[in-house]
Amino acid sequence: MAGTMNFFRAQDEARGRTTKLVVLLVLAIVVLAGSLYALAVLGQHKLSRRGEIDWFQGDLFFWTAGVALIVIVGGSLLRIAELSKGGGAIAERLGGRLVGATTKDAAERRYLNVVQEMALASGLPVPLCYVIDGDETINAFAAGNSPQDAAVGVTRGALRNLTRDELQGVIAHEFSHIGNGDMKLNLRIIGTVAGLTALAQLGYILVRIGLSSGSNRKNNAWPMAIAGLVVVLVGLGGVFFARVIQASVSRQREYLADASAVQFTRNPLGLASALRKVAGLSGAQREASSAELEAQHMFFAGSAGFLESLFSSHPPIGERIRRVDPAFDGHIPDVIPVAVTADDEPVAGLSGRAVATPPPLPTPTADPTRAVPTDLQIQDSVGFRGVIPGALREASEDPVSAMAVVLGLILRHDPTQRAAQLAQAEALAGGEVVKEARRLDALLRAVPAGSRVALLDLSMPALRQLSPAQVAAFRKALERAGYEAEDGLIVLLIQASMRRYLSTEKNPPSRPGDLASACGLVLSAVVQTSGEDPAAQARAYALGAGVLGMAGLSPTMVPPASVDLGKVDEALAVIAGQTVPARRQFVRAIGAAMLHDGRAEPAEIEIVRAVADSLGISFATGIIR
Amino acid sequence: MSAFVSVLLVFLLVIVAALVIAAIWGVGIYNSLVALRNACKNAFAQVDVQLKRRHDLIPNLVETAKGYMAHESGTLTAVIEARAKATQANVRFAGNPNDPAAMRDLSQAEAGLSGALGRLMVVAEQYPQLKADATMRSLMEELTSTENRIAFSRQAFNDAVLFYNNGREVFPQIFIANAFGFQAGEFFKIEDPAEKAAPKVSF
């Protein structure tokens, strides 16, 4: 491990790469428009047969550059607008079919299980799962604007040829793309590629029109064909730029995603073996469709081509394997389909076998207030390590039952109050939700602290099947249940997370308010849930406040008596309206405060995950070797 | 001549550029229509799960009822026939999810099944022993629960169809929709037999 990379930096870097993308795009437009203009000037010179080339023709420049600009920018924006509809739309565009929870196919069931496990490991809501049926190569992708509307997809070949461990490595790789914020970047790359290729398409159409009308009427048709040819040439330059941009922006991200995948699964051999199989199958690769070529950087493996080494969106596969598994000897095995047994049991966190244990936190130093936990320690500590009963997991996959699960998690402990809260939600789904909540009551009450947020994440695909009207009714029912429960803060955070998960808007409306006092209040509320003595809570608060390092932030904790949940809710909304880096910094401060004593209790982990969930921040990326 | 050629060139370029943009836009609309139609299909998967559950419950229900109401074989046969019809219609629709006629058939078959089950319940009222049977009670409970879930998933499906139809009928989507054979989606209606049987108010 040469150096560590924290998850915040990785996510920030994705934004940095967007800047790079814009710079490259502007450069490409300038070059393309310039060469189109130059060729137009030369062409006009040839046609007019005048003695001297006039390099400064305002009108001609205006039109050629204008057309190039309109086509490239227009093409990009249209494609981006089209793809902004969410991960599911992109997955379907790439030929994906949604895999339902009721699938009878053993390989698909195993795939869903692996995705659920990885969601729990990375603290992300379970994405929609797609399969590309006709594709026998080994590949996978992740798409979407945010973790809330993400989708992952794998090819049929991946399901057929990968073992469970290998598939887990591949899915973990895709999850770190979701967590690293690569998906939005990917959309912009697709848009850019579409815009730059549009110019070549324009030229192609010109040539076609020119040639077809040239056969009918002799006059003025050839210039059009020639102009078309010119535009094709320039457009090919655009395609070239597009590929270079795709390659330069996305390659490094693949190494990062590989490294993160190893961190989630703690099993480098699974991913390495999957990559070897990708290499072993690449001889059998078929022609990629244009939709796939445009999106090739979104996939797990790059598409093979004669210019692979130059323009590939992915690093060379041998190098990727070596980075994951230093013992790689260059041997690529033949790929034999793997038999999938029908009784695939979910492993990590869902049934008996526990998730791989993370390295232990360093023992606290003599002066715990000084030891600020690193991002990596925070990230390692918040991994889910509980076990979710099979009945609840099953329930979380059905829309009606999933509503019952979420509702059940926020109810009061007192039976009479619980019954009253349930009665309020009676009408939901024709009373079925309440019936289901009653059926699952014993299980839901027994859900230990630490597993509640994980259950929310598991319920997401089912809840995404609700229609907008049903979502609105469900949100109202949750709101009515209120958060004045015995363990108020976590219930409040669950509600805030649900609001974010079920929101139709991309960004919550920003709420005005004093950020420093909002952060102080939420931080105080969080440290006070730990059940430690007031002195320890004060130390935790001081550590968190130190990490925040915000001007105007109170250096002392708000006393428990003055922490009002309604105010905490408002304060959370104020923080939720901040920029991504500011929200990340806050999550980091919460994590540091919780780990101040070097121990991460399940309830503490849950609070950190819930705060992160409610603010739309994920922990899903890791180290770089 | 030169001015003419350059003006012509530029003019053509602009026109074709507009065409390309329009084509990309058209592709975008086409893709969004496909996405909306797929949303209907995905929503139907939920309905399908519940319909199948209902169909699976019926043989047990009939088997249990048979022991108590041997004289009502007509009612029982009607239920079994209605179930067979509904299963067939379901398979047909699954094979051809964009066909409005197949959806209408399915709606009718499921409504027929609901009607037959309703009549069975009315008749069962006259057999107190049957009503007291534990298996029957649990089957009835599960059947009611399944019907509620059918209603709920049907609501989600119909919302998706409405969304698709609205998206399909607005300008300029309607041109693309017609050109590429995007038929209007059919809602999944199950007419409530009880509602139908309600006496008309006459003055």
mmCIF file of N, CA and C in Angstrom, chain A residues 36 40 44 47-48 50 57 59-60 63-64 67 70-72 74-75 78-79 82 85 89 92-93 96 98 102 130 194 198 201-202 205-206 209 220 223-224 227 231 397-401 403 428-432 435-436 465-470, chain B residues 1-29 31-32 34-36 38-39 42-43 45-46 49-50 53 141 144-146 148-149 151-157 159-160 163:
data_model
loop_
_atom_site.group_PDB
_atom_site.id
_atom_site.type_symbol
_atom_site.label_atom_id
_atom_site.label_comp_id
_atom_site.label_asym_id
_atom_site.label_seq_id
_atom_site.Cartn_x
_atom_site.Cartn_y
_atom_site.Cartn_z
ATOM 1 N N LEU A 36 -12.807 22.924 -39.768
ATOM 2 C CA LEU A 36 -13.954 22.999 -40.675
ATOM 3 C C LEU A 36 -13.901 24.312 -41.447
ATOM 4 N N ALA A 40 -13.314 24.889 -45.397
ATOM 5 C CA ALA A 40 -14.331 25.639 -46.130
ATOM 6 C C ALA A 40 -13.672 26.756 -46.942
ATOM 7 N N GLN A 44 -13.726 26.906 -50.950
ATOM 8 C CA GLN A 44 -14.303 28.047 -51.645
ATOM 9 C C GLN A 44 -13.285 28.650 -52.622
ATOM 10 N N LEU A 47 -13.153 26.541 -55.660
ATOM 11 C CA LEU A 47 -14.335 26.691 -56.499
ATOM 12 C C LEU A 47 -14.333 28.032 -57.228
ATOM 13 N N SER A 48 -13.967 29.062 -56.513
ATOM 14 C CA SER A 48 -14.059 30.392 -57.122
ATOM 15 C C SER A 48 -12.868 30.662 -58.039
ATOM 16 N N ARG A 50 -10.095 31.973 -57.490
ATOM 17 C CA ARG A 50 -9.464 33.284 -57.354
ATOM 18 C C ARG A 50 -8.001 33.109 -56.993
ATOM 19 N N GLN A 57 -12.755 35.452 -43.577
ATOM 20 C CA GLN A 57 -14.098 35.677 -44.088
ATOM 21 C C GLN A 57 -15.075 35.526 -42.928
ATOM 22 N N ASP A 59 -18.270 35.971 -42.477
ATOM 23 C CA ASP A 59 -19.525 35.235 -42.643
ATOM 24 C C ASP A 59 -19.294 33.733 -42.637
ATOM 25 N N LEU A 60 -18.304 33.336 -43.467
ATOM 26 C CA LEU A 60 -18.031 31.912 -43.595
ATOM 27 C C LEU A 60 -17.624 31.339 -42.241
ATOM 28 N N TRP A 63 -20.594 30.950 -39.948
ATOM 29 C CA TRP A 63 -21.481 29.836 -40.261
ATOM 30 C C TRP A 63 -20.851 28.476 -39.984
ATOM 31 N N THR A 64 -19.619 28.285 -40.427
ATOM 32 C CA THR A 64 -19.017 26.962 -40.201
ATOM 33 C C THR A 64 -18.821 26.700 -38.713
ATOM 34 N N VAL A 67 -22.167 26.246 -37.004
ATOM 35 C CA VAL A 67 -22.789 24.944 -37.239
ATOM 36 C C VAL A 67 -22.107 23.871 -36.390
ATOM 37 N N ILE A 70 -23.136 24.319 -32.802
ATOM 38 C CA ILE A 70 -24.528 23.928 -32.545
ATOM 39 C C ILE A 70 -24.664 22.408 -32.533
ATOM 40 N N VAL A 71 -24.027 21.769 -33.520
ATOM 41 C CA VAL A 71 -24.166 20.316 -33.606
ATOM 42 C C VAL A 71 -23.542 19.638 -32.384
ATOM 43 N N ILE A 72 -22.331 20.070 -32.030
ATOM 44 C CA ILE A 72 -21.641 19.388 -30.928
ATOM 45 C C ILE A 72 -22.354 19.647 -29.605
ATOM 46 N N GLY A 74 -25.367 20.976 -29.077
ATOM 47 C CA GLY A 74 -26.756 20.503 -29.107
ATOM 48 C C GLY A 74 -26.831 18.998 -28.934
ATOM 49 N N GLY A 75 -25.983 18.275 -29.676
ATOM 50 C CA GLY A 75 -25.976 16.822 -29.577
ATOM 51 C C GLY A 75 -25.659 16.373 -28.165
ATOM 52 N N LEU A 78 -28.635 17.268 -25.699
ATOM 53 C CA LEU A 78 -29.806 16.417 -25.892
ATOM 54 C C LEU A 78 -29.583 15.035 -25.290
ATOM 55 N N ARG A 79 -28.361 14.495 -25.540
ATOM 56 C CA ARG A 79 -28.086 13.165 -25.034
ATOM 57 C C ARG A 79 -28.054 13.159 -23.505
ATOM 58 N N GLU A 82 -31.470 13.300 -22.148
ATOM 59 C CA GLU A 82 -32.143 12.020 -22.310
ATOM 60 C C GLU A 82 -31.688 11.024 -21.248
ATOM 61 N N LYS A 85 -32.604 10.724 -16.988
ATOM 62 C CA LYS A 85 -33.849 10.206 -16.429
ATOM 63 C C LYS A 85 -33.622 9.105 -15.419
ATOM 64 N N ALA A 89 -33.332 3.957 -17.007
ATOM 65 C CA ALA A 89 -33.491 4.318 -18.418
ATOM 66 C C ALA A 89 -32.216 3.992 -19.191
ATOM 67 N N GLU A 92 -31.793 0.263 -19.686
ATOM 68 C CA GLU A 92 -32.654 -0.268 -20.733
ATOM 69 C C GLU A 92 -32.127 0.107 -22.113
ATOM 70 N N ARG A 93 -31.541 1.295 -22.197
ATOM 71 C CA ARG A 93 -30.955 1.722 -23.461
ATOM 72 C C ARG A 93 -29.815 0.804 -23.883
ATOM 73 N N GLY A 96 -30.623 -3.702 -21.300
ATOM 74 C CA GLY A 96 -30.826 -4.430 -20.046
ATOM 75 C C GLY A 96 -32.284 -4.770 -19.789
ATOM 76 N N LEU A 98 -34.839 -5.687 -16.552
ATOM 77 C CA LEU A 98 -34.914 -5.601 -15.089
ATOM 78 C C LEU A 98 -35.125 -6.992 -14.493
ATOM 79 N N THR A 102 -38.690 -11.787 -7.808
ATOM 80 C CA THR A 102 -39.353 -13.088 -7.853
ATOM 81 C C THR A 102 -38.733 -14.021 -8.891
ATOM 82 N N TYR A 130 -30.100 -5.165 -13.536
ATOM 83 C CA TYR A 130 -30.435 -5.487 -14.920
ATOM 84 C C TYR A 130 -29.530 -6.589 -15.448
ATOM 85 N N ALA A 194 -21.323 11.783 -27.676
ATOM 86 C CA ALA A 194 -22.438 11.862 -28.618
ATOM 87 C C ALA A 194 -22.343 13.137 -29.451
ATOM 88 N N ALA A 198 -21.663 13.428 -33.437
ATOM 89 C CA ALA A 198 -22.777 13.948 -34.232
ATOM 90 C C ALA A 198 -22.276 14.658 -35.487
ATOM 91 N N GLN A 201 -21.749 12.272 -38.171
ATOM 92 C CA GLN A 201 -23.042 11.828 -38.697
ATOM 93 C C GLN A 201 -23.607 12.873 -39.652
ATOM 94 N N LEU A 202 -23.451 14.155 -39.281
ATOM 95 C CA LEU A 202 -23.914 15.247 -40.127
ATOM 96 C C LEU A 202 -23.255 15.158 -41.503
ATOM 97 N N ILE A 205 -24.589 12.310 -43.594
ATOM 98 C CA ILE A 205 -25.887 12.628 -44.190
ATOM 99 C C ILE A 205 -25.705 13.538 -45.388
ATOM 100 N N LEU A 206 -24.809 14.534 -45.258
ATOM 101 C CA LEU A 206 -24.539 15.454 -46.374
ATOM 102 C C LEU A 206 -24.073 14.682 -47.609
ATOM 103 N N ILE A 209 -26.990 12.776 -49.166
ATOM 104 C CA ILE A 209 -27.900 13.656 -49.884
ATOM 105 C C ILE A 209 -27.254 14.115 -51.190
ATOM 106 N N ASN A 220 -24.999 21.697 -58.774
ATOM 107 C CA ASN A 220 -24.892 22.043 -57.347
ATOM 108 C C ASN A 220 -24.982 20.865 -56.395
ATOM 109 N N PRO A 223 -20.972 19.873 -54.991
ATOM 110 C CA PRO A 223 -20.404 20.656 -53.873
ATOM 111 C C PRO A 223 -20.904 20.147 -52.525
ATOM 112 N N MET A 224 -22.165 19.749 -52.501
ATOM 113 C CA MET A 224 -22.721 19.279 -51.241
ATOM 114 C C MET A 224 -22.048 17.982 -50.806
ATOM 115 N N ALA A 227 -18.678 18.914 -49.622
ATOM 116 C CA ALA A 227 -18.782 19.551 -48.310
ATOM 117 C C ALA A 227 -19.055 18.495 -47.259
ATOM 118 N N VAL A 231 -16.969 17.494 -43.942
ATOM 119 C CA VAL A 231 -17.526 17.419 -42.588
ATOM 120 C C VAL A 231 -17.282 16.032 -41.988
ATOM 121 N N GLU A 397 -38.319 -7.320 -0.174
ATOM 122 C CA GLU A 397 -38.284 -7.395 -1.634
ATOM 123 C C GLU A 397 -39.651 -7.200 -2.267
ATOM 124 N N ASP A 398 -40.688 -7.148 -1.451
ATOM 125 C CA ASP A 398 -42.036 -6.955 -1.985
ATOM 126 C C ASP A 398 -42.504 -5.546 -1.638
ATOM 127 N N PRO A 399 -43.087 -4.808 -2.590
ATOM 128 C CA PRO A 399 -43.408 -3.399 -2.314
ATOM 129 C C PRO A 399 -44.269 -3.194 -1.066
ATOM 130 N N VAL A 400 -45.351 -3.978 -0.936
ATOM 131 C CA VAL A 400 -46.244 -3.767 0.202
ATOM 132 C C VAL A 400 -45.521 -4.115 1.506
ATOM 133 N N SER A 401 -44.839 -5.249 1.520
ATOM 134 C CA SER A 401 -44.144 -5.659 2.734
ATOM 135 C C SER A 401 -42.996 -4.706 3.059
ATOM 136 N N MET A 403 -42.927 -1.553 2.561
ATOM 137 C CA MET A 403 -43.512 -0.385 3.239
ATOM 138 C C MET A 403 -43.766 -0.722 4.701
ATOM 139 N N LEU A 428 -53.332 2.585 4.012
ATOM 140 C CA LEU A 428 -52.216 2.389 3.092
ATOM 141 C C LEU A 428 -52.299 1.019 2.408
ATOM 142 N N ALA A 429 -52.323 1.022 1.089
ATOM 143 C CA ALA A 429 -52.397 -0.203 0.290
ATOM 144 C C ALA A 429 -53.540 -1.097 0.736
ATOM 145 N N GLY A 430 -54.684 -0.488 1.005
ATOM 146 C CA GLY A 430 -55.870 -1.256 1.362
ATOM 147 C C GLY A 430 -55.734 -1.998 2.674
ATOM 148 N N GLY A 431 -54.949 -1.432 3.599
ATOM 149 C CA GLY A 431 -54.805 -2.064 4.908
ATOM 150 C C GLY A 431 -53.760 -3.167 4.940
ATOM 151 N N GLU A 432 -53.244 -3.531 3.752
ATOM 152 C CA GLU A 432 -52.273 -4.629 3.696
ATOM 153 C C GLU A 432 -50.977 -4.290 4.423
ATOM 154 N N LYS A 435 -51.427 -4.714 8.087
ATOM 155 C CA LYS A 435 -51.539 -6.140 8.368
ATOM 156 C C LYS A 435 -50.149 -6.785 8.362
ATOM 157 N N GLU A 436 -49.388 -6.413 7.350
ATOM 158 C CA GLU A 436 -48.034 -6.955 7.193
ATOM 159 C C GLU A 436 -47.141 -6.493 8.344
ATOM 160 N N GLN A 465 -40.660 0.545 -6.943
ATOM 161 C CA GLN A 465 -41.724 0.062 -7.832
ATOM 162 C C GLN A 465 -43.049 0.760 -7.571
ATOM 163 N N LEU A 466 -43.125 1.525 -6.486
ATOM 164 C CA LEU A 466 -44.369 2.234 -6.200
ATOM 165 C C LEU A 466 -44.573 3.331 -7.236
ATOM 166 N N SER A 467 -45.838 3.598 -7.538
ATOM 167 C CA SER A 467 -46.114 4.693 -8.467
ATOM 168 C C SER A 467 -46.010 6.007 -7.690
ATOM 169 N N PRO A 468 -45.859 7.135 -8.401
ATOM 170 C CA PRO A 468 -45.710 8.423 -7.693
ATOM 171 C C PRO A 468 -46.825 8.682 -6.685
ATOM 172 N N ALA A 469 -48.061 8.318 -7.046
ATOM 173 C CA ALA A 469 -49.176 8.546 -6.121
ATOM 174 C C ALA A 469 -49.004 7.683 -4.869
ATOM 175 N N GLN A 470 -48.535 6.453 -5.069
ATOM 176 C CA GLN A 470 -48.348 5.557 -3.930
ATOM 177 C C GLN A 470 -47.201 6.030 -3.049
ATOM 178 N N MET B 1 -20.454 33.960 -58.717
ATOM 179 C CA MET B 1 -20.440 32.500 -58.622
ATOM 180 C C MET B 1 -19.935 32.053 -57.264
ATOM 181 N N SER B 2 -18.790 32.610 -56.871
ATOM 182 C CA SER B 2 -18.195 32.156 -55.620
ATOM 183 C C SER B 2 -19.111 32.484 -54.447
ATOM 184 N N ALA B 3 -19.654 33.679 -54.464
ATOM 185 C CA ALA B 3 -20.545 34.069 -53.367
ATOM 186 C C ALA B 3 -21.759 33.145 -53.334
ATOM 187 N N PHE B 4 -22.236 32.826 -54.546
ATOM 188 C CA PHE B 4 -23.410 31.963 -54.628
ATOM 189 C C PHE B 4 -23.122 30.587 -54.036
ATOM 190 N N VAL B 5 -21.965 30.041 -54.441
ATOM 191 C CA VAL B 5 -21.617 28.700 -53.963
ATOM 192 C C VAL B 5 -21.454 28.706 -52.446
ATOM 193 N N SER B 6 -20.770 29.729 -51.941
ATOM 194 C CA SER B 6 -20.524 29.723 -50.497
ATOM 195 C C SER B 6 -21.832 29.903 -49.729
ATOM 196 N N VAL B 7 -22.698 30.752 -50.254
ATOM 197 C CA VAL B 7 -23.985 30.936 -49.580
ATOM 198 C C VAL B 7 -24.779 29.633 -49.614
ATOM 199 N N LEU B 8 -24.738 28.987 -50.773
ATOM 200 C CA LEU B 8 -25.463 27.732 -50.922
ATOM 201 C C LEU B 8 -24.926 26.683 -49.953
ATOM 202 N N LEU B 9 -23.590 26.580 -49.918
ATOM 203 C CA LEU B 9 -22.941 25.609 -49.044
ATOM 204 C C LEU B 9 -23.369 25.811 -47.604
ATOM 205 N N VAL B 10 -23.247 27.070 -47.192
ATOM 206 C CA VAL B 10 -23.546 27.408 -45.808
ATOM 207 C C VAL B 10 -25.015 27.126 -45.506
ATOM 208 N N PHE B 11 -25.849 27.478 -46.472
ATOM 209 C CA PHE B 11 -27.284 27.285 -46.304
ATOM 210 C C PHE B 11 -27.599 25.792 -46.108
ATOM 211 N N LEU B 12 -26.992 24.976 -46.970
ATOM 212 C CA LEU B 12 -27.222 23.540 -46.891
ATOM 213 C C LEU B 12 -26.702 22.987 -45.565
ATOM 214 N N LEU B 13 -25.512 23.484 -45.202
ATOM 215 C CA LEU B 13 -24.919 23.026 -43.946
ATOM 216 C C LEU B 13 -25.865 23.276 -42.786
ATOM 217 N N VAL B 14 -26.425 24.485 -42.775
ATOM 218 C CA VAL B 14 -27.313 24.845 -41.665
ATOM 219 C C VAL B 14 -28.529 23.935 -41.661
ATOM 220 N N ILE B 15 -29.094 23.720 -42.858
ATOM 221 C CA ILE B 15 -30.283 22.866 -42.940
ATOM 222 C C ILE B 15 -29.977 21.463 -42.438
ATOM 223 N N VAL B 16 -28.834 20.924 -42.908
ATOM 224 C CA VAL B 16 -28.523 19.554 -42.518
ATOM 225 C C VAL B 16 -28.198 19.489 -41.034
ATOM 226 N N ALA B 17 -27.541 20.548 -40.526
ATOM 227 C CA ALA B 17 -27.267 20.574 -39.091
ATOM 228 C C ALA B 17 -28.575 20.513 -38.318
ATOM 229 N N ALA B 18 -29.543 21.282 -38.797
ATOM 230 C CA ALA B 18 -30.850 21.265 -38.132
ATOM 231 C C ALA B 18 -31.453 19.870 -38.204
ATOM 232 N N LEU B 19 -31.280 19.225 -39.376
ATOM 233 C CA LEU B 19 -31.809 17.863 -39.536
ATOM 234 C C LEU B 19 -31.173 16.909 -38.543
ATOM 235 N N VAL B 20 -29.836 17.039 -38.401
ATOM 236 C CA VAL B 20 -29.134 16.133 -37.485
ATOM 237 C C VAL B 20 -29.638 16.326 -36.061
ATOM 238 N N ILE B 21 -29.756 17.592 -35.676
ATOM 239 C CA ILE B 21 -30.246 17.876 -34.321
ATOM 240 C C ILE B 21 -31.647 17.280 -34.149
ATOM 241 N N ALA B 22 -32.490 17.482 -35.190
ATOM 242 C CA ALA B 22 -33.849 16.947 -35.119
ATOM 243 C C ALA B 22 -33.811 15.428 -35.005
ATOM 244 N N ALA B 23 -32.879 14.797 -35.738
ATOM 245 C CA ALA B 23 -32.781 13.336 -35.695
ATOM 246 C C ALA B 23 -32.374 12.880 -34.298
ATOM 247 N N ILE B 24 -31.378 13.564 -33.716
ATOM 248 C CA ILE B 24 -30.941 13.184 -32.366
ATOM 249 C C ILE B 24 -32.096 13.361 -31.385
ATOM 250 N N TRP B 25 -32.820 14.449 -31.585
ATOM 251 C CA TRP B 25 -33.965 14.722 -30.721
ATOM 252 C C TRP B 25 -35.003 13.611 -30.861
ATOM 253 N N GLY B 26 -35.246 13.246 -32.122
ATOM 254 C CA GLY B 26 -36.210 12.187 -32.393
ATOM 255 C C GLY B 26 -35.799 10.889 -31.719
ATOM 256 N N VAL B 27 -34.508 10.559 -31.806
ATOM 257 C CA VAL B 27 -34.018 9.346 -31.158
ATOM 258 C C VAL B 27 -34.260 9.434 -29.656
ATOM 259 N N GLY B 28 -34.039 10.630 -29.111
ATOM 260 C CA GLY B 28 -34.270 10.834 -27.678
ATOM 261 C C GLY B 28 -35.720 10.561 -27.314
ATOM 262 N N ILE B 29 -36.628 11.084 -28.117
ATOM 263 C CA ILE B 29 -38.050 10.862 -27.855
ATOM 264 C C ILE B 29 -38.386 9.386 -27.950
ATOM 265 N N ASN B 31 -36.408 6.875 -27.495
ATOM 266 C CA ASN B 31 -35.884 6.162 -26.328
ATOM 267 C C ASN B 31 -36.729 6.399 -25.091
ATOM 268 N N SER B 32 -37.229 7.638 -24.944
ATOM 269 C CA SER B 32 -38.015 7.904 -23.739
ATOM 270 C C SER B 32 -39.347 7.158 -23.806
ATOM 271 N N VAL B 34 -39.720 4.252 -25.281
ATOM 272 C CA VAL B 34 -39.378 2.867 -24.942
ATOM 273 C C VAL B 34 -39.271 2.720 -23.430
ATOM 274 N N ALA B 35 -38.635 3.713 -22.786
ATOM 275 C CA ALA B 35 -38.457 3.636 -21.334
ATOM 276 C C ALA B 35 -39.810 3.639 -20.626
ATOM 277 N N LEU B 36 -40.726 4.478 -21.108
ATOM 278 C CA LEU B 36 -42.050 4.543 -20.484
ATOM 279 C C LEU B 36 -42.807 3.230 -20.663
ATOM 280 N N ASN B 38 -41.432 0.311 -21.101
ATOM 281 C CA ASN B 38 -40.807 -0.686 -20.228
ATOM 282 C C ASN B 38 -41.253 -0.524 -18.788
ATOM 283 N N ALA B 39 -41.485 0.735 -18.389
ATOM 284 C CA ALA B 39 -41.952 0.974 -17.016
ATOM 285 C C ALA B 39 -43.295 0.277 -16.802
ATOM 286 N N ASN B 42 -42.564 -3.404 -16.421
ATOM 287 C CA ASN B 42 -42.024 -3.709 -15.093
ATOM 288 C C ASN B 42 -43.111 -3.629 -14.031
ATOM 289 N N ALA B 43 -44.003 -2.645 -14.179
ATOM 290 C CA ALA B 43 -45.090 -2.520 -13.202
ATOM 291 C C ALA B 43 -46.004 -3.732 -13.296
ATOM 292 N N ALA B 45 -45.130 -6.703 -13.906
ATOM 293 C CA ALA B 45 -44.502 -7.852 -13.245
ATOM 294 C C ALA B 45 -45.036 -8.002 -11.825
ATOM 295 N N GLN B 46 -45.258 -6.860 -11.153
ATOM 296 C CA GLN B 46 -45.782 -6.899 -9.785
ATOM 297 C C GLN B 46 -47.213 -7.438 -9.749
ATOM 298 N N VAL B 49 -47.205 -11.222 -10.274
ATOM 299 C CA VAL B 49 -46.871 -12.015 -9.096
ATOM 300 C C VAL B 49 -48.128 -12.284 -8.280
ATOM 301 N N GLN B 50 -48.919 -11.242 -8.071
ATOM 302 C CA GLN B 50 -50.110 -11.375 -7.220
ATOM 303 C C GLN B 50 -51.189 -12.199 -7.908
ATOM 304 N N ARG B 53 -50.342 -15.695 -7.529
ATOM 305 C CA ARG B 53 -50.589 -16.165 -6.171
ATOM 306 C C ARG B 53 -52.068 -16.495 -6.003
ATOM 307 N N GLU B 141 -58.486 -15.781 4.143
ATOM 308 C CA GLU B 141 -57.688 -14.640 4.585
ATOM 309 C C GLU B 141 -56.608 -14.319 3.555
ATOM 310 N N THR B 144 -58.136 -12.740 0.409
ATOM 311 C CA THR B 144 -58.466 -11.321 0.574
ATOM 312 C C THR B 144 -57.192 -10.487 0.494
ATOM 313 N N SER B 145 -56.171 -10.958 1.199
ATOM 314 C CA SER B 145 -54.896 -10.241 1.203
ATOM 315 C C SER B 145 -54.345 -10.118 -0.222
ATOM 316 N N THR B 146 -54.435 -11.236 -0.961
ATOM 317 C CA THR B 146 -53.927 -11.206 -2.333
ATOM 318 C C THR B 146 -54.733 -10.233 -3.195
ATOM 319 N N ASN B 148 -56.249 -7.559 -2.209
ATOM 320 C CA ASN B 148 -55.806 -6.199 -1.869
ATOM 321 C C ASN B 148 -54.509 -5.855 -2.585
ATOM 322 N N ARG B 149 -53.611 -6.838 -2.597
ATOM 323 C CA ARG B 149 -52.321 -6.575 -3.242
ATOM 324 C C ARG B 149 -52.468 -6.446 -4.747
ATOM 325 N N ALA B 151 -55.072 -5.201 -6.167
ATOM 326 C CA ALA B 151 -55.594 -3.848 -6.361
ATOM 327 C C ALA B 151 -54.469 -2.821 -6.280
ATOM 328 N N PHE B 152 -53.565 -3.043 -5.324
ATOM 329 C CA PHE B 152 -52.482 -2.083 -5.120
ATOM 330 C C PHE B 152 -51.494 -2.081 -6.289
ATOM 331 N N SER B 153 -51.095 -3.277 -6.728
ATOM 332 C CA SER B 153 -50.127 -3.327 -7.820
ATOM 333 C C SER B 153 -50.782 -2.894 -9.128
ATOM 334 N N ARG B 154 -52.089 -3.128 -9.213
ATOM 335 C CA ARG B 154 -52.838 -2.692 -10.395
ATOM 336 C C ARG B 154 -52.832 -1.165 -10.475
ATOM 337 N N GLN B 155 -52.974 -0.553 -9.301
ATOM 338 C CA GLN B 155 -52.934 0.914 -9.238
ATOM 339 C C GLN B 155 -51.588 1.418 -9.770
ATOM 340 N N ALA B 156 -50.494 0.775 -9.318
ATOM 341 C CA ALA B 156 -49.164 1.192 -9.787
ATOM 342 C C ALA B 156 -49.036 0.979 -11.291
ATOM 343 N N PHE B 157 -49.569 -0.166 -11.762
ATOM 344 C CA PHE B 157 -49.505 -0.452 -13.193
ATOM 345 C C PHE B 157 -50.293 0.582 -13.987
ATOM 346 N N ASP B 159 -51.058 3.582 -13.134
ATOM 347 C CA ASP B 159 -50.346 4.865 -13.109
ATOM 348 C C ASP B 159 -49.259 4.893 -14.179
ATOM 349 N N ALA B 160 -48.541 3.759 -14.298
ATOM 350 C CA ALA B 160 -47.469 3.687 -15.301
ATOM 351 C C ALA B 160 -48.053 3.804 -16.706
ATOM 352 N N PHE B 163 -49.044 7.338 -17.385
ATOM 353 C CA PHE B 163 -47.838 8.117 -17.622
ATOM 354 C C PHE B 163 -47.341 7.909 -19.058
#
